[in-house]
PDB file of C-alpha atoms in Angstrom:
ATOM      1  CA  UNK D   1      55.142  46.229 140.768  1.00 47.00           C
ATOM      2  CA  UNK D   2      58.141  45.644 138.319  1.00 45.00           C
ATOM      3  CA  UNK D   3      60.750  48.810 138.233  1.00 46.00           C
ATOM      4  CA  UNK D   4      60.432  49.606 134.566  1.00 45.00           C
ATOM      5  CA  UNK D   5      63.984  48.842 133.185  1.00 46.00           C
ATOM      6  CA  UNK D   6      65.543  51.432 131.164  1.00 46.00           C
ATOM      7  CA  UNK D   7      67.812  50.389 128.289  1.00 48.00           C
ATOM      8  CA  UNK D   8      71.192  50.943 127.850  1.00 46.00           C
ATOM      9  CA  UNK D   9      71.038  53.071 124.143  1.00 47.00           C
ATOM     10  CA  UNK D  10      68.405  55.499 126.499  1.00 45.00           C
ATOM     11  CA  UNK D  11      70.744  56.149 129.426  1.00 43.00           C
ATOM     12  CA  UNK D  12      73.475  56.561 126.437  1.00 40.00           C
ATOM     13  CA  UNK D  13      71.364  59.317 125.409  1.00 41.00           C
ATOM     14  CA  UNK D  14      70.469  60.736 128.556  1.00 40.00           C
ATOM     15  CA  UNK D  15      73.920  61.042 129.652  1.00 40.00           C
ATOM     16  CA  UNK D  16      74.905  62.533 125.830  1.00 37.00           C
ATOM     17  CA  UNK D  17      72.449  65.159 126.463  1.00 37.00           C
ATOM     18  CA  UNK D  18      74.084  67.534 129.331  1.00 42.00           C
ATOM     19  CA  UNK D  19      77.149  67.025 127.506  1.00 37.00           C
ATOM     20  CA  UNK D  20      75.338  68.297 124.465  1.00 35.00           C
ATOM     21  CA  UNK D  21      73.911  71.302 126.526  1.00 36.00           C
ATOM     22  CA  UNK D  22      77.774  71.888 127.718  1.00 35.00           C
ATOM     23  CA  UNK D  23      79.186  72.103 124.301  1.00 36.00           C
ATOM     24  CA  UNK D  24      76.631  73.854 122.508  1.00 40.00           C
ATOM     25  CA  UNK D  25      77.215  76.470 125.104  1.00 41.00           C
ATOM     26  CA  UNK D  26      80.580  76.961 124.760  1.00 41.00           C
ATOM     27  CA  UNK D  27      80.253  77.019 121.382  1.00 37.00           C
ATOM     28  CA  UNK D  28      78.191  80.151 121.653  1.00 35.00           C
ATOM     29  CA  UNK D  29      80.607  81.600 124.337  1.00 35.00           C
ATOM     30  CA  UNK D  30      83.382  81.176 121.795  1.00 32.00           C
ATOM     31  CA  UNK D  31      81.349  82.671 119.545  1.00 34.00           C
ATOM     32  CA  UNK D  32      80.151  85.525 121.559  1.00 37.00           C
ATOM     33  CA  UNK D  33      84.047  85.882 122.469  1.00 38.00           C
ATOM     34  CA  UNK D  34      84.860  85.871 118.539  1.00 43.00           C
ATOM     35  CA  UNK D  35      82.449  88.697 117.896  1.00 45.00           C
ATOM     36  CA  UNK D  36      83.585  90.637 120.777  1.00 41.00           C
ATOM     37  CA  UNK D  37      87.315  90.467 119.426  1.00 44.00           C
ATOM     38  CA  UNK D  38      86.597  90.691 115.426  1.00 42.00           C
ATOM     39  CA  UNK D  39      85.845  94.980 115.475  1.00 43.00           C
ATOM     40  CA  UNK D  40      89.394  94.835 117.109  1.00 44.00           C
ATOM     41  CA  UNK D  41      91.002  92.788 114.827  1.00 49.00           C
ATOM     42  CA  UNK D  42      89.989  94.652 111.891  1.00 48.00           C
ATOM     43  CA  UNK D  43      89.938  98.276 112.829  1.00 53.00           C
ATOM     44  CA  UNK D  44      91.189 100.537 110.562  1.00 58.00           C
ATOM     45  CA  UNK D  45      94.776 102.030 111.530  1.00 70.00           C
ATOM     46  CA  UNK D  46      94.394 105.718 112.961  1.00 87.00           C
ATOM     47  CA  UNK D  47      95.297 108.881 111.193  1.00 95.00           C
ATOM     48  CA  UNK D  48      98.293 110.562 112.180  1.00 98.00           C
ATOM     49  CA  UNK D  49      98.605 114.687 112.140  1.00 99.00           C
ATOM     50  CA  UNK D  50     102.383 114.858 111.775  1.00 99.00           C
ATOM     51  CA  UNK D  51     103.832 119.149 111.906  1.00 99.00           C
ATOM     52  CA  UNK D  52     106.699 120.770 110.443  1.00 99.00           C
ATOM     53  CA  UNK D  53     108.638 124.164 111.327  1.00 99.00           C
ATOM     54  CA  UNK D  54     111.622 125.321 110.337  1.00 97.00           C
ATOM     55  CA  UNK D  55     112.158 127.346 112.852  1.00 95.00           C
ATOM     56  CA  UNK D  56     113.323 125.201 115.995  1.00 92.00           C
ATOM     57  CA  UNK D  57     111.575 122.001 114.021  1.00 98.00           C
ATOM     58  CA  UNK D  58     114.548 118.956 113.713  1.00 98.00           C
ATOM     59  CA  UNK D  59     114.482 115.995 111.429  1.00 99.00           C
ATOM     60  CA  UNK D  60     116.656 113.811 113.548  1.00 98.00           C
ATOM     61  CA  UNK D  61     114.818 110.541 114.993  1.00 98.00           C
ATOM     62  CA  UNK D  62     111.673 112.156 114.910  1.00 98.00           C
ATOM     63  CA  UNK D  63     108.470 110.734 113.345  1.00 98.00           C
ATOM     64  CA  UNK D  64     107.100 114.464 113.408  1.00 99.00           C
ATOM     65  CA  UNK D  65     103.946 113.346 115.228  1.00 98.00           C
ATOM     66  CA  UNK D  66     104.561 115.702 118.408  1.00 98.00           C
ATOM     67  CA  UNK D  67     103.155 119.423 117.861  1.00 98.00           C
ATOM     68  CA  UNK D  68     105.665 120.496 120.260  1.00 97.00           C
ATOM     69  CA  UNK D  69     108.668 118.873 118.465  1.00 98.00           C
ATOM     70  CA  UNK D  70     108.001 118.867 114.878  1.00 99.00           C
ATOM     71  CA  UNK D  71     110.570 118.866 111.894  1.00 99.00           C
ATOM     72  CA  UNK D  72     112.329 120.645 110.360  1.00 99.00           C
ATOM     73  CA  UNK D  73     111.434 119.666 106.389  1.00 99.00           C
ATOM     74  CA  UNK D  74     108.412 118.679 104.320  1.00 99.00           C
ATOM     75  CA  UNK D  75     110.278 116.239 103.089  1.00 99.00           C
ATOM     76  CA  UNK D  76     110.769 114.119 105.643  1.00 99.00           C
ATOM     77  CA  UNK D  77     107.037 114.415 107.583  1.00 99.00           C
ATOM     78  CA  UNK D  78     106.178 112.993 103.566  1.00 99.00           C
ATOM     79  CA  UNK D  79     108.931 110.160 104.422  1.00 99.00           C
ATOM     80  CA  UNK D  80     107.269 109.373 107.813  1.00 99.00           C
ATOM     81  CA  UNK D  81     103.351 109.318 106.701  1.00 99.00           C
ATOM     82  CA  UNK D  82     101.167 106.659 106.197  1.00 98.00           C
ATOM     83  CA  UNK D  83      98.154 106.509 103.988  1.00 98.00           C
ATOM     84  CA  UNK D  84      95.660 109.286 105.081  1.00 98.00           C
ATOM     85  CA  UNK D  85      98.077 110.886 106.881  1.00 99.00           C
ATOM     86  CA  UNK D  86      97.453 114.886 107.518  1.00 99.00           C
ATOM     87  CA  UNK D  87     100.622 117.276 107.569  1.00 99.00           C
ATOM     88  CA  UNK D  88     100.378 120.872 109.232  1.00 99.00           C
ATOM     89  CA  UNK D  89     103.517 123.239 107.998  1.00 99.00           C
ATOM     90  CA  UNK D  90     104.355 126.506 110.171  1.00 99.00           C
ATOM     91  CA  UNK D  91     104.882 129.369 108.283  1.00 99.00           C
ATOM     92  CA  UNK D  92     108.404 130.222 106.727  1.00 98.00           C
ATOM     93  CA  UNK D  93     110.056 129.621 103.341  1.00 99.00           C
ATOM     94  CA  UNK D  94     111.292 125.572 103.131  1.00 99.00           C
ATOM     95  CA  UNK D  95     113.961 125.772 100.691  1.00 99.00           C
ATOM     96  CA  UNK D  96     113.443 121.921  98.898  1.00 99.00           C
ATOM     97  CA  UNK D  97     111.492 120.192  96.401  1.00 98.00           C
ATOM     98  CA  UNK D  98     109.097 117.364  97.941  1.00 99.00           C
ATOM     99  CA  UNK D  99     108.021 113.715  96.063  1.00 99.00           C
ATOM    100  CA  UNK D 100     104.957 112.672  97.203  1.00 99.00           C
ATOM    101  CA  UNK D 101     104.133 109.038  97.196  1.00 98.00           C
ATOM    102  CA  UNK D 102     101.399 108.335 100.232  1.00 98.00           C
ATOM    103  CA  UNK D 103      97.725 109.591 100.151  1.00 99.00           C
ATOM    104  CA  UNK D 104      98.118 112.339 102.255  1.00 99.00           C
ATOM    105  CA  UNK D 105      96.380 115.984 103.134  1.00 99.00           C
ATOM    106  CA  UNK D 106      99.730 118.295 102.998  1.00 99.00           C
ATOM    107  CA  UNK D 107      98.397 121.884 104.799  1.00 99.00           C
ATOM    108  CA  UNK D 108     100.302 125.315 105.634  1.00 99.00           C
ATOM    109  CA  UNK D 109      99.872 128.769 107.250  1.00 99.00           C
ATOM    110  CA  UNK D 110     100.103 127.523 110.863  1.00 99.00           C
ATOM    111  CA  UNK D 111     101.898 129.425 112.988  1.00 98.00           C
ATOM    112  CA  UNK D 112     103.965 126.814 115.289  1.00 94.00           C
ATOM    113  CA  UNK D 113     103.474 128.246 118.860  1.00 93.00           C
ATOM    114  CA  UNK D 114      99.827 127.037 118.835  1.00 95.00           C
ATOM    115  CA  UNK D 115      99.513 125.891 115.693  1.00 98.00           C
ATOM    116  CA  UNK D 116      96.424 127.498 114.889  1.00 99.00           C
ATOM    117  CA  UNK D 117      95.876 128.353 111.053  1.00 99.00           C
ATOM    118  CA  UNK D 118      95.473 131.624 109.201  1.00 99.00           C
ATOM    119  CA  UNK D 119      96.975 131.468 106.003  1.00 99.00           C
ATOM    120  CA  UNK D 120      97.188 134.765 105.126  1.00 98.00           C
ATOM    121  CA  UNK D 121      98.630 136.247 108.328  1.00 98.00           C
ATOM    122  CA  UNK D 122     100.921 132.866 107.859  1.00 99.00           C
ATOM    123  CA  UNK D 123     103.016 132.679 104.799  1.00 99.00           C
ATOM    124  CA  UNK D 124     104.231 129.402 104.094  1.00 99.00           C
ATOM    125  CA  UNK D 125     106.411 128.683 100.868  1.00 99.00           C
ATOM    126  CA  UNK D 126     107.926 126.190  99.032  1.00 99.00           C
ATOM    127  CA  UNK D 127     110.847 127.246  97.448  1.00 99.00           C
ATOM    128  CA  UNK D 128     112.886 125.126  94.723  1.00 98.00           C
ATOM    129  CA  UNK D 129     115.840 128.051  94.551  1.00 98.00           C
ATOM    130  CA  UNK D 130     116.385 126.975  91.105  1.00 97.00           C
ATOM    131  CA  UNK D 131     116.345 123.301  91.415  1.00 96.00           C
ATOM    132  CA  UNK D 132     116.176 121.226  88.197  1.00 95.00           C
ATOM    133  CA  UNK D 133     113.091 119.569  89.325  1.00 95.00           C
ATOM    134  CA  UNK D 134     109.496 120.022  89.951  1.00 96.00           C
ATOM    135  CA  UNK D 135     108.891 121.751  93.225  1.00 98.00           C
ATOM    136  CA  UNK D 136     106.323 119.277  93.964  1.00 98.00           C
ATOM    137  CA  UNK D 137     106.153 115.740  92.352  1.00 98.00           C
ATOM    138  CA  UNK D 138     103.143 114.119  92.812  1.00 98.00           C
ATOM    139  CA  UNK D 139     103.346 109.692  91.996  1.00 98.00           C
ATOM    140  CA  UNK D 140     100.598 108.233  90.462  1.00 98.00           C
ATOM    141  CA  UNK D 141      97.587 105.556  92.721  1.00 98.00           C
ATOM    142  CA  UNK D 142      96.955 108.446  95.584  1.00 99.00           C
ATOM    143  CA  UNK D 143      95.103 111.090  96.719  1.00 99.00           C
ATOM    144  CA  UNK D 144      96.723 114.503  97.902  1.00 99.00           C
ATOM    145  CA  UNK D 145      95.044 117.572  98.979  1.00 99.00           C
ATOM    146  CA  UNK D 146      97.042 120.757  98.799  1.00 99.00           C
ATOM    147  CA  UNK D 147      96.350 123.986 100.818  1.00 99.00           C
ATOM    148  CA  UNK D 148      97.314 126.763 101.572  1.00 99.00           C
ATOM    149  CA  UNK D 149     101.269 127.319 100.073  1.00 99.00           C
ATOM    150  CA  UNK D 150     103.313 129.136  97.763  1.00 99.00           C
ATOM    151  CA  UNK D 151     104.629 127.069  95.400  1.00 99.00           C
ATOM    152  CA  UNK D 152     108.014 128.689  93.823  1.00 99.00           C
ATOM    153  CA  UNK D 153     111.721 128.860  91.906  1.00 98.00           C
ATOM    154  CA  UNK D 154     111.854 126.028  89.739  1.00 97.00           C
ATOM    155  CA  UNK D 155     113.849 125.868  86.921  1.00 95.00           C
ATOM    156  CA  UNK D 156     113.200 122.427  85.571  1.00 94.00           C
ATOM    157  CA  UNK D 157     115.108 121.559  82.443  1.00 91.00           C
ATOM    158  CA  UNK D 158     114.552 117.724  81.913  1.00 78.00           C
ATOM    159  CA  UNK D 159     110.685 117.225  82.214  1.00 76.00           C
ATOM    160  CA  UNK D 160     107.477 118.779  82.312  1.00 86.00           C
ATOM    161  CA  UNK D 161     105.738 120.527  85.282  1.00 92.00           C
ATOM    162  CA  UNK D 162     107.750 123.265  87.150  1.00 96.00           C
ATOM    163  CA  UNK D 163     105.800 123.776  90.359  1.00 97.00           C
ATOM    164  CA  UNK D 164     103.753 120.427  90.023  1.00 97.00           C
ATOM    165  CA  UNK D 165     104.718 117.591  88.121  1.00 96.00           C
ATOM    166  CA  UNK D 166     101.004 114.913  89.095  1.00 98.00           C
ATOM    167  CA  UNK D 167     101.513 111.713  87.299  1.00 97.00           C
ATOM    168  CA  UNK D 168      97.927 109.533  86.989  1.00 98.00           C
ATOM    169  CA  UNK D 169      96.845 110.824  90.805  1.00 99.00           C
ATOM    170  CA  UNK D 170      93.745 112.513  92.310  1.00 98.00           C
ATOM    171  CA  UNK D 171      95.051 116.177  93.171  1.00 99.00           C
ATOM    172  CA  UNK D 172      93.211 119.350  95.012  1.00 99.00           C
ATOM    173  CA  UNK D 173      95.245 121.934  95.415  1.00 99.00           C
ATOM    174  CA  UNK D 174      93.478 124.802  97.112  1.00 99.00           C
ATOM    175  CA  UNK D 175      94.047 128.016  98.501  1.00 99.00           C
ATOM    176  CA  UNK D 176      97.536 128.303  97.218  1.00 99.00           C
ATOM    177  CA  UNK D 177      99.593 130.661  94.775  1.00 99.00           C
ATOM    178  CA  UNK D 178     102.017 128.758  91.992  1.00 98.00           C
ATOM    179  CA  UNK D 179     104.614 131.519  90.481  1.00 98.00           C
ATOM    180  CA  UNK D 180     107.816 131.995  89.224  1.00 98.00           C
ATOM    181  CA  UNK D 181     108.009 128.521  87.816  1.00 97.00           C
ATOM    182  CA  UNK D 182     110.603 127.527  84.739  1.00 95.00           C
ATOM    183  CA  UNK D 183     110.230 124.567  82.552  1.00 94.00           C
ATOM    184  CA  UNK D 184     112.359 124.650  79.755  1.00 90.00           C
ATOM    185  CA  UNK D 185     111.971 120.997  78.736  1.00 81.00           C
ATOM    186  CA  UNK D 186     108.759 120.463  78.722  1.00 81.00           C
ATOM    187  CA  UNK D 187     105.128 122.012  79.431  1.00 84.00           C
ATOM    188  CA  UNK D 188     103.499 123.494  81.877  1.00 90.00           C
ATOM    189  CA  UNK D 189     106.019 125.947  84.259  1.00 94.00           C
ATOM    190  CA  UNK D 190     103.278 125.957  87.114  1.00 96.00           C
ATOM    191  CA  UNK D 191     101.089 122.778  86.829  1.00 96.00           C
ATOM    192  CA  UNK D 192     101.673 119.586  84.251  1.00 95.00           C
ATOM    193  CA  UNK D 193      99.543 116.670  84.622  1.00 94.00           C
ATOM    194  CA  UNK D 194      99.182 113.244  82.674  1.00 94.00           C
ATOM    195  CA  UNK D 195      98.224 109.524  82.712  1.00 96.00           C
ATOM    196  CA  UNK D 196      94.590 107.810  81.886  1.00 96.00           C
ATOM    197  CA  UNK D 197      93.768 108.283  85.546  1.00 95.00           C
ATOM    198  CA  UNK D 198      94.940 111.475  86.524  1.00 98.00           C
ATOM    199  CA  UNK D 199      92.353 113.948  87.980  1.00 98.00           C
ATOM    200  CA  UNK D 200      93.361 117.398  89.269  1.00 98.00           C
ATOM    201  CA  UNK D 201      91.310 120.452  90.593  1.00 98.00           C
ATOM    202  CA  UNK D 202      92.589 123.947  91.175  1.00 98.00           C
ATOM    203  CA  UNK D 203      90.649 125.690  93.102  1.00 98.00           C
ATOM    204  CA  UNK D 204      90.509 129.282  94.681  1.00 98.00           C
ATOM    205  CA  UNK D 205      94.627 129.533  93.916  1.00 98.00           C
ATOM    206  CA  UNK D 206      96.683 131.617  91.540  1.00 98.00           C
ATOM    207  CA  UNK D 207      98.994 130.873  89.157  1.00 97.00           C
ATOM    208  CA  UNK D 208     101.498 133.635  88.209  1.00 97.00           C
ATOM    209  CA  UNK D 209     104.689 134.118  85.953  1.00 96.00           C
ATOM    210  CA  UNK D 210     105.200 131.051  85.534  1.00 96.00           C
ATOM    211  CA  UNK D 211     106.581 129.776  81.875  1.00 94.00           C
ATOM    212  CA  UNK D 212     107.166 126.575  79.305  1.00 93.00           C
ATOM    213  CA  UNK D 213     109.169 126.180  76.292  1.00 86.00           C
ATOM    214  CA  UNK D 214     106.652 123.428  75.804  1.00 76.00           C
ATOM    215  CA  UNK D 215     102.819 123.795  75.757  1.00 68.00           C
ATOM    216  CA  UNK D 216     101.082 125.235  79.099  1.00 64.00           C
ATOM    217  CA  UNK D 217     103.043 128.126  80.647  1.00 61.00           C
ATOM    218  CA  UNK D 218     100.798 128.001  83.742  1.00 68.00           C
TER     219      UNK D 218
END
């Protein structure tokens, strides 16, 4: 009997076919691999709690991100923050005025030897002493949250807003008391906001001797 002869297209595609198999599964280990890696690659970056005190807290090459060396102003945990970016301020009175230009949650009444929150038995202020500027100046495309401050001792001569100036931002500020606030160039001594996207809630906070030459004394 005659060995059937095979032609040589059908050993072509014999031979093609384990190499097929091969491919097709590295292909889907690649692919595996690719879906493996791809949460990694586009994780979103972690929130950083970043502390200030101003007692024992320094500013000097520190990114404020270590509750047991914090800085020493607002200010400059603001400078080091990213987007979404939570700030946790021991009590005491910071004597500066703070521009805030990073969505951010800014919070005080800590007490910095455990930093565990009570922001009554912690008084934490914010004190312009007379600085021509708003205590607070708020830039517009972010989101703040406020709590838990005393906002204070502007006397702002060339704009509007003497404890917040909040230009076309979403602002909460909560839990905190606005006083003794001077704006004698513009409106509103404790709160002035404006721009077609602005959006700002006050809630459970006071606002207290605070005055304009302009409209809006509070």
């Amino acid at each position: 009997m005659s060995q059937k002869e095979t032609s040589p297209s059908a050993q072509r595609r014999r031979a093609l076919y384990p190499l097929f198999t091969i491919l097709s599964g590295g292909l889907i280990l690649l692919l595996l691999l690719a879906g493996l890696r791809s949460p990694l690659a586009y994780a979103a970056p972690t929130a950083t709690t970043r502390y200030v005190s101003g007692s024992g807290g320094s500013d000097v090459a520190n990114a404020c991100s270590n509750s047991a060396s914090p800085c020493a102003t607002i200010q400059h945990a603001v400078n080091q923050s990213a987007a979404g970016d939570e700030i946790r301020v021991a009590q005491g009175t910071y004597t500066e005025t703070i521009g805030i230009g990073v969505t951010l949650t800014l919070k005080g009444g800590y007490e910095a030897a455990g930093w565990t929150r009570d922001i009554a038995a912690n008084p934490t202020i914010i004190d312009a002493n007379g600085a021509n500027a708003s205590v607070v100046n708020i830039t517009p495309g972010i989101n703040v949250f406020i709590e838990g401050f005393t906002i204070q001792g502007a006397n702002n001569t060339g704009d509007n807003g003497g404890g917040f100036l909040i230009n076309d931002a979403t602002v909460v500020i909560s839990a905190t008391v606005i006083q003794n606030n001077v704006t004698s160039g513009g409106g509103g001594g404790g709160v002035w906001y404006e721009g077609n996207n602005v959006n700002v809630s006050v809630v459970n906070s006071s606002l207290l001797n605070n005055s304009a030459n302009g409209g809006g004394g509070s």
